[in-house]
Amino acid sequence: MTTTESVSEEHPVRFWDVPDLNGLAFDPFMEACLRDEPVSRIKLPNGEGHAWFVTRYEDVKFVTSDPRFSRQAVLGRPITRLAPHFIPLDEAVGFADPPEHTRLRKSVARSFTAPRLARLRPAAQRATDELLDEMEQEGPPADLVQHLHGPLPLAVISDLMGVPPADRPQMAQWTEIQLSAGHGREASEHAKNAMAGYLTDLLNSRRAEPRDDLAGELAQSVDQGNVTLAEAVAVALLIQASAAHAVRNNSAQMVYALLTHPDQLARLRAEPGLLPQALEELLRFVPHRNAVGLGRIAMEDVEVGGVLIRKGEVVHSSYLTANRDPSVFERPHELDFDRENNPHLSFGHGPHFCLGSMLARLESEIIISTLLRRFPGLRLAVPPEEVRWQRRALIRGPENLPVAW
C-alpha cells in the first residue's frame, strides 16, 4: 500500500510501507518506481521528512560514486528510513566519506586480500563438511538455515575476527536484534552498545597480546595511530554483524532459488563448471534486502536522471532495482545462468563497495558446491509456500529451509 503526500504535482511524495515479502518476490513498489518514475520522492516508516529514490542502474552508479553525495552528512539527521535506528556506530566506515573512508578501510584491507581469504577456504570447507555430517546423521527432513546457513557464516567471520566459539551465540543474538526493524530502537541500541563493549575488550586484549586475526590487525592500526579505538570498534562491529547476517540470508535465498527452479538446478548439477557464472546470476537475482539502506545527502545542487536534486536533500538509491534495470539486463526478472555479461551491483558501487565481497562469494560457492556434491537428491521438504520468511527484517531471507534428500 502506498499513500501520496503532495510536494509538487511533478514529484509527489509516496509513502512506502515496505511489506514483508515471501520467497523471491520483488517489491512491487520498487518495480513501479523503476518503470514509471525512476527518480521519485518517498517516505519510509521511520525517521522524518522525505527523500529522493533513485532506481535506474546508471543513476544508482552515479549517486553512489559522485562525491557530491555524502554519507557523512547523514549523521545527526533523522532522515526517513526503514529501521527505527541507524545500524552502524557513528564512527563506522559506513558513515564516512573519502579521504576518511579510505583511511578506515585501510585498517582492515589486509584481512580481505585474495591470499588471506584463500587461507580461510580449507577451514570453511571443513566446517561445512562437519555441519552437513551432523545434518546427515540426524536425517531428513532437516532445516538448512539451522544446520548450515546460520552457523557457517558466523563461524567463518568469527574465525577471521578472532571471536572464540563460546561467544558466537551471543554475537548472533546481538546481530539479529540490530538488523531487524521489529525489536524497536531501545533493544537495538542496547544490543549495539553491548556488542561494541565486547569488541572494545577484544581489541584491547589484542593490543596487550597481538594475534594474527582481524581484531589483531585493527588493534595494530590503533597502536600505530592510524585509527582511534572507537573507529576500530565501529569497523569491527559492522564487519562482524553484516558478514554473518548477510551471507546467512543471501546463501539461503540462493539455495531456495535453486530448489524452486528445477531446470537451473539440474543444469548446475550436470555442469558444475558453470557455478561461478551461476553464482553471479544468483547474486543479481535474489532480493537481498527490504527497501533501501543508508542514504546520502546532496552537498550541492545535482541533476540525476533529468531531475534536479537540491543541496541538503536526502537521496536513497537501490542496488536491487539497478539489478533489474531492463536497459542493462535482458529479461531482468528471469534467473538465467547463460547471462555472461552480468555487471550487477549486489555488492554496491563506488567507495562503499563491499569489502567482504570475495569472502561472501567464497562462502556461497562452498555452500552450493558442497550441497550439490553431497546431496544429489536435495529438495524442499515442504511446498515452497510453506517456507517461513523473516518478518520486519532489513536483510531478507528464509527463517527456515526444510529439505530432504
Coordinates of C-alpha atoms in Angstrom, one line a residue:
M1 CA 0.0 0.0 0.0
T2 CA 1.2 3.5 -0.8
T3 CA -0.3 6.9 0.0
T4 CA 0.6 10.2 -1.5
E5 CA 1.7 13.4 0.2
S6 CA 1.8 16.3 -2.3
V7 CA 5.0 18.3 -2.5
S8 CA 4.7 19.1 -6.2
E9 CA 2.5 17.8 -9.0
E10 CA 5.6 16.5 -10.8
H11 CA 7.2 14.6 -7.9
P12 CA 4.6 13.8 -5.2
V13 CA 5.8 12.0 -2.1
R14 CA 4.7 8.4 -1.9
F15 CA 4.7 6.5 1.4
W16 CA 6.4 3.2 1.1
D17 CA 5.2 0.9 3.9
V18 CA 7.7 -1.9 2.9
P19 CA 5.7 -5.1 3.1
D20 CA 7.1 -8.4 4.4
L21 CA 7.5 -10.4 1.2
N22 CA 7.8 -14.2 0.9
G23 CA 10.1 -16.2 -1.3
L24 CA 11.9 -14.3 -4.1
A25 CA 9.1 -11.9 -4.8
F26 CA 10.3 -8.5 -5.9
D27 CA 8.9 -5.5 -4.1
P28 CA 6.1 -4.1 -6.4
F29 CA 6.7 -0.6 -5.2
M30 CA 10.3 -0.8 -6.3
E31 CA 9.3 -2.2 -9.6
A32 CA 6.8 0.5 -10.2
C33 CA 9.3 3.3 -9.4
L34 CA 11.8 1.8 -11.8
R35 CA 9.3 1.5 -14.5
D36 CA 7.2 4.7 -14.0
E37 CA 9.3 7.3 -12.1
P38 CA 13.0 6.3 -11.9
V39 CA 13.8 9.3 -9.7
S40 CA 10.9 9.8 -7.3
R41 CA 10.1 11.0 -3.8
I42 CA 9.4 8.6 -1.0
K43 CA 8.7 8.5 2.7
L44 CA 9.7 5.4 4.7
P45 CA 8.2 4.1 8.0
N46 CA 10.8 5.7 10.3
G47 CA 12.7 9.0 10.5
E48 CA 11.5 12.3 9.4
G49 CA 10.7 14.1 6.1
H50 CA 11.0 12.5 2.7
A51 CA 13.8 11.6 0.3
W52 CA 14.6 11.1 -3.4
F53 CA 14.6 7.5 -4.5
V54 CA 16.9 6.6 -7.4
T55 CA 16.3 3.3 -9.1
R56 CA 17.9 3.1 -12.6
Y57 CA 21.3 1.3 -13.0
E58 CA 23.3 4.3 -14.3
D59 CA 21.7 6.7 -11.9
V60 CA 22.4 4.5 -8.9
K61 CA 26.1 4.2 -10.0
F62 CA 26.3 7.9 -10.3
V63 CA 24.8 8.7 -6.9
T64 CA 26.9 6.1 -5.1
S65 CA 30.2 7.3 -6.6
D66 CA 29.9 11.0 -7.0
P67 CA 31.5 12.9 -4.1
R68 CA 28.7 15.5 -4.1
F69 CA 26.5 12.9 -2.3
S70 CA 27.7 12.4 1.3
R71 CA 27.2 9.6 3.8
Q72 CA 29.0 11.7 6.5
A73 CA 26.3 14.4 6.3
V74 CA 23.7 11.9 7.3
L75 CA 25.0 11.9 10.9
G76 CA 22.8 13.8 13.2
R77 CA 19.9 13.9 10.8
P78 CA 16.8 11.8 11.4
I79 CA 16.3 11.0 7.8
T80 CA 13.4 8.9 6.5
R81 CA 14.5 5.2 6.6
L82 CA 13.2 1.6 7.2
A83 CA 14.9 0.9 10.5
P84 CA 13.9 2.6 13.7
H85 CA 17.6 3.3 14.4
F86 CA 20.9 3.7 12.5
I87 CA 22.7 0.3 12.3
P88 CA 26.3 1.4 12.3
L89 CA 28.0 3.2 15.2
D90 CA 28.7 6.9 14.4
E91 CA 32.4 6.2 13.9
A92 CA 31.8 3.4 11.4
V93 CA 33.2 3.3 7.9
G94 CA 29.6 3.3 6.5
F95 CA 29.1 6.9 7.6
A96 CA 32.5 8.1 6.2
D97 CA 33.4 9.9 3.0
P98 CA 36.8 9.9 1.4
P99 CA 39.5 10.5 2.5
E100 CA 38.3 9.4 5.9
H101 CA 36.6 6.4 4.4
T102 CA 39.8 5.4 2.7
R103 CA 41.8 5.6 5.9
L104 CA 39.3 3.4 7.8
R105 CA 39.1 0.8 5.1
K106 CA 42.9 0.5 5.0
S107 CA 42.8 -0.5 8.7
V108 CA 41.3 -3.9 7.7
A109 CA 42.2 -4.2 4.0
R110 CA 45.0 -6.8 4.6
S111 CA 42.4 -9.3 6.0
F112 CA 40.3 -9.2 2.8
T113 CA 43.0 -9.7 0.2
A114 CA 42.8 -12.8 -2.1
P115 CA 45.8 -14.6 -0.4
R116 CA 44.4 -14.1 3.1
L117 CA 40.9 -15.3 2.1
A118 CA 42.4 -18.3 0.3
R119 CA 43.8 -19.3 3.6
L120 CA 40.3 -19.4 5.0
R121 CA 39.0 -21.8 2.4
P122 CA 40.2 -25.1 3.9
A123 CA 38.8 -24.3 7.3
A124 CA 35.5 -23.1 5.8
Q125 CA 35.2 -26.3 3.8
R126 CA 35.9 -28.4 6.8
A127 CA 33.3 -26.5 8.8
T128 CA 30.8 -27.0 6.0
D129 CA 31.5 -30.8 5.8
E130 CA 31.2 -31.2 9.6
L131 CA 27.9 -29.3 9.7
L132 CA 26.5 -31.4 6.9
D133 CA 27.8 -34.6 8.6
E134 CA 25.7 -33.7 11.6
M135 CA 22.7 -32.9 9.4
E136 CA 23.0 -36.2 7.5
Q137 CA 23.3 -38.2 10.8
E138 CA 20.1 -36.7 12.1
G139 CA 18.4 -37.5 8.8
P140 CA 15.7 -35.7 6.8
P141 CA 13.7 -33.5 7.0
A142 CA 16.3 -31.0 8.1
D143 CA 16.4 -27.2 8.3
L144 CA 19.3 -25.9 6.3
V145 CA 19.2 -22.5 8.0
Q146 CA 19.7 -24.2 11.4
H147 CA 22.3 -26.7 10.2
L148 CA 24.3 -24.7 7.6
H149 CA 23.3 -21.2 6.5
G150 CA 23.2 -19.9 10.1
P151 CA 26.3 -21.4 11.7
L152 CA 28.7 -21.4 8.8
P153 CA 28.9 -17.7 8.1
L154 CA 29.0 -16.9 11.8
A155 CA 31.9 -19.4 12.2
V156 CA 33.9 -18.0 9.2
I157 CA 33.7 -14.3 10.2
S158 CA 34.3 -15.2 13.8
D159 CA 37.4 -17.1 12.9
L160 CA 38.6 -14.2 10.8
M161 CA 37.8 -11.7 13.6
G162 CA 39.1 -13.8 16.4
V163 CA 35.8 -14.3 18.3
P164 CA 36.1 -17.6 20.2
P165 CA 33.4 -20.3 19.7
A166 CA 31.9 -19.9 23.2
D167 CA 31.0 -16.2 22.4
R168 CA 29.5 -16.8 19.0
P169 CA 25.8 -17.5 20.0
Q170 CA 25.8 -14.1 21.8
M171 CA 27.2 -12.4 18.7
A172 CA 24.4 -14.0 16.7
Q173 CA 21.8 -12.7 19.1
W174 CA 23.1 -9.2 19.2
T175 CA 23.3 -9.1 15.4
E176 CA 19.8 -10.4 14.9
I177 CA 18.4 -7.7 17.2
Q178 CA 20.3 -4.9 15.5
L179 CA 19.5 -6.0 11.9
S180 CA 15.7 -6.1 12.3
A181 CA 13.1 -3.4 12.3
G182 CA 11.0 -5.5 14.7
H183 CA 12.7 -5.2 18.1
G184 CA 12.5 -1.4 18.5
R185 CA 15.0 1.3 18.9
E186 CA 15.8 0.6 22.6
A187 CA 16.5 -3.1 22.2
S188 CA 18.5 -2.4 19.1
E189 CA 20.7 0.3 20.7
H190 CA 21.2 -1.9 23.7
A191 CA 22.4 -4.8 21.5
K192 CA 24.7 -2.5 19.5
N193 CA 26.2 -1.0 22.6
A194 CA 26.7 -4.4 24.2
M195 CA 28.4 -5.7 21.1
A196 CA 30.6 -2.6 20.9
G197 CA 31.6 -3.2 24.5
Y198 CA 32.6 -6.8 23.8
L199 CA 34.6 -5.8 20.7
T200 CA 36.3 -3.0 22.7
D201 CA 37.5 -5.6 25.2
L202 CA 38.6 -7.9 22.3
L203 CA 40.7 -5.2 20.6
N204 CA 42.2 -4.2 23.9
S205 CA 43.2 -7.8 24.6
R206 CA 44.9 -7.9 21.1
R207 CA 46.8 -4.7 22.0
A208 CA 48.2 -6.5 25.0
E209 CA 48.7 -9.8 23.3
P210 CA 48.8 -9.5 19.5
R211 CA 47.4 -12.2 17.3
D212 CA 47.1 -12.7 13.5
D213 CA 43.4 -12.1 13.1
L214 CA 41.2 -9.2 12.1
A215 CA 40.9 -7.9 15.7
G216 CA 44.7 -8.0 15.9
E217 CA 45.0 -6.1 12.7
L218 CA 42.6 -3.4 14.0
A219 CA 44.5 -3.2 17.3
Q220 CA 47.7 -2.7 15.5
S221 CA 46.1 0.1 13.5
V222 CA 45.1 1.8 16.8
D223 CA 48.6 1.5 18.2
Q224 CA 50.1 2.9 15.1
G225 CA 47.8 5.9 15.3
N226 CA 46.0 5.2 12.0
V227 CA 42.6 4.9 13.6
T228 CA 41.1 5.6 17.0
L229 CA 39.9 2.8 19.3
A230 CA 36.3 3.9 18.7
E231 CA 36.7 3.9 15.0
A232 CA 38.3 0.4 15.1
V233 CA 35.5 -0.9 17.2
A234 CA 32.9 0.6 14.8
V235 CA 34.6 -1.1 11.9
A236 CA 34.8 -4.5 13.7
L237 CA 31.1 -4.3 14.7
L238 CA 30.0 -3.5 11.1
I239 CA 32.1 -6.4 9.7
Q240 CA 31.2 -9.0 12.3
A241 CA 27.4 -8.3 12.2
S242 CA 26.9 -7.7 8.5
A243 CA 29.1 -10.6 7.3
A244 CA 27.4 -13.2 9.3
H245 CA 23.9 -11.9 8.8
A246 CA 24.1 -11.1 5.1
V247 CA 25.8 -14.3 4.0
R248 CA 23.3 -16.4 6.1
N249 CA 20.3 -14.8 4.3
N250 CA 21.8 -14.5 0.9
S251 CA 23.1 -18.0 0.7
A252 CA 19.8 -19.4 2.0
Q253 CA 18.0 -17.4 -0.7
M254 CA 20.3 -18.8 -3.3
V255 CA 19.6 -22.4 -2.3
Y256 CA 15.9 -21.7 -2.2
A257 CA 16.1 -20.2 -5.7
L258 CA 17.8 -23.3 -6.9
L259 CA 15.3 -25.6 -5.2
T260 CA 12.4 -23.7 -6.8
H261 CA 14.0 -23.5 -10.2
P262 CA 14.4 -27.2 -11.1
D263 CA 15.7 -26.7 -14.6
Q264 CA 18.5 -24.4 -13.4
L265 CA 19.3 -26.8 -10.6
A266 CA 19.5 -29.8 -12.9
R267 CA 21.8 -27.9 -15.3
L268 CA 24.1 -26.9 -12.5
R269 CA 24.3 -30.5 -11.3
A270 CA 25.2 -31.5 -14.9
E271 CA 27.6 -28.7 -15.5
P272 CA 29.5 -28.0 -12.2
G273 CA 31.9 -25.7 -14.0
L274 CA 29.0 -23.3 -14.6
L275 CA 28.9 -22.5 -10.9
P276 CA 31.0 -19.2 -10.9
Q277 CA 28.7 -17.8 -13.6
A278 CA 25.6 -19.1 -11.9
L279 CA 26.7 -17.6 -8.6
E280 CA 26.9 -14.1 -10.2
E281 CA 23.4 -14.5 -11.6
L282 CA 22.1 -15.7 -8.2
L283 CA 23.7 -12.6 -6.6
R284 CA 22.0 -10.4 -9.1
F285 CA 18.6 -12.1 -8.9
V286 CA 17.9 -12.7 -5.2
P287 CA 16.3 -9.7 -3.4
H288 CA 19.0 -9.1 -0.9
R289 CA 17.2 -6.6 1.4
N290 CA 14.0 -4.9 2.2
A291 CA 13.7 -1.3 1.0
V292 CA 17.0 0.6 1.0
G293 CA 20.0 1.0 3.2
L294 CA 21.8 4.1 4.4
G295 CA 21.0 7.3 2.4
R296 CA 23.1 10.2 1.3
I297 CA 22.9 14.0 1.4
A298 CA 23.4 16.2 -1.7
M299 CA 26.1 18.7 -0.8
E300 CA 25.2 20.9 -3.8
D301 CA 22.5 21.0 -6.4
V302 CA 23.0 18.0 -8.7
E303 CA 20.9 16.7 -11.6
V304 CA 20.2 13.0 -11.5
G305 CA 18.3 11.3 -14.4
G306 CA 17.0 14.6 -15.6
V307 CA 15.7 15.6 -12.1
L308 CA 17.3 18.4 -10.1
I309 CA 18.2 17.4 -6.5
R310 CA 18.8 20.4 -4.3
K311 CA 21.6 20.9 -1.8
G312 CA 20.7 19.3 1.5
E313 CA 18.1 16.9 0.2
V314 CA 18.2 13.2 1.1
V315 CA 18.8 10.6 -1.6
H316 CA 18.2 6.8 -1.3
S317 CA 19.4 4.5 -4.1
S318 CA 18.6 0.9 -4.8
Y319 CA 21.0 -1.7 -5.9
L320 CA 18.1 -4.1 -6.2
T321 CA 16.3 -2.1 -8.8
A322 CA 19.6 -1.4 -10.6
N323 CA 20.0 -5.2 -10.9
R324 CA 16.6 -5.4 -12.5
D325 CA 17.0 -2.5 -15.0
P326 CA 15.9 -3.8 -18.4
S327 CA 18.2 -1.3 -20.2
V328 CA 21.2 -3.3 -18.7
F329 CA 19.8 -6.8 -18.1
E330 CA 17.7 -8.6 -20.7
R331 CA 14.7 -10.3 -19.1
P332 CA 15.8 -8.9 -15.7
H333 CA 13.2 -10.9 -13.7
E334 CA 14.4 -14.2 -15.0
L335 CA 17.1 -16.4 -13.4
D336 CA 19.4 -17.0 -16.4
F337 CA 22.6 -19.0 -16.0
D338 CA 23.6 -18.1 -19.5
R339 CA 23.9 -14.4 -18.6
E340 CA 27.6 -13.8 -19.4
N341 CA 27.6 -10.0 -19.2
N342 CA 26.4 -9.5 -15.7
P343 CA 27.7 -6.2 -14.2
H344 CA 25.4 -6.5 -11.1
L345 CA 25.7 -4.1 -8.2
S346 CA 24.9 -6.6 -5.5
F347 CA 28.0 -5.6 -3.5
G348 CA 27.5 -1.9 -4.1
H349 CA 29.4 0.6 -6.1
G350 CA 31.9 3.4 -5.6
P351 CA 33.9 4.0 -2.3
H352 CA 31.4 1.9 -0.3
F353 CA 31.7 -1.2 -2.4
C354 CA 31.5 -4.2 0.0
L355 CA 34.9 -5.0 1.4
G356 CA 33.8 -8.6 2.1
S357 CA 32.6 -9.4 -1.5
M358 CA 35.2 -12.0 -2.1
L359 CA 34.6 -13.6 1.3
A360 CA 30.8 -13.8 0.6
R361 CA 31.5 -15.3 -2.8
L362 CA 33.8 -17.9 -1.3
E363 CA 31.3 -19.0 1.4
S364 CA 28.4 -19.1 -1.1
E365 CA 30.4 -21.2 -3.6
I366 CA 31.4 -23.6 -0.9
I367 CA 27.8 -24.0 0.4
I368 CA 26.3 -24.5 -3.0
S369 CA 29.0 -26.8 -4.4
T370 CA 29.1 -29.0 -1.3
L371 CA 25.3 -29.3 -1.2
L372 CA 25.2 -30.3 -4.9
R373 CA 28.0 -32.8 -4.5
R374 CA 26.8 -34.5 -1.3
F375 CA 23.1 -34.5 -1.8
P376 CA 22.2 -35.2 -5.4
G377 CA 18.5 -35.6 -4.4
L378 CA 18.3 -32.4 -2.4
R379 CA 14.8 -30.9 -2.5
L380 CA 12.4 -28.9 -0.4
A381 CA 10.7 -31.0 2.2
V382 CA 7.6 -28.7 2.2
P383 CA 5.8 -26.9 -0.6
P384 CA 7.6 -23.6 -1.4
E385 CA 4.8 -21.5 0.1
E386 CA 5.2 -23.2 3.5
V387 CA 8.8 -22.0 3.9
R388 CA 8.7 -19.3 6.6
W389 CA 10.3 -15.9 5.8
Q390 CA 11.7 -13.4 8.3
R391 CA 9.3 -10.6 9.3
R392 CA 10.3 -7.0 9.6
A393 CA 13.9 -7.8 8.5
L394 CA 16.3 -5.4 7.0
I395 CA 18.1 -8.2 5.1
R396 CA 15.7 -10.7 3.5
G397 CA 16.0 -14.4 4.0
P398 CA 14.1 -17.5 5.0
E399 CA 13.5 -18.2 8.6
N400 CA 13.7 -21.9 7.9
L401 CA 14.6 -24.0 4.9
P402 CA 13.3 -27.6 5.3
V403 CA 14.9 -30.1 3.0
A404 CA 15.1 -33.8 2.2
W405 CA 17.5 -35.8 0.1

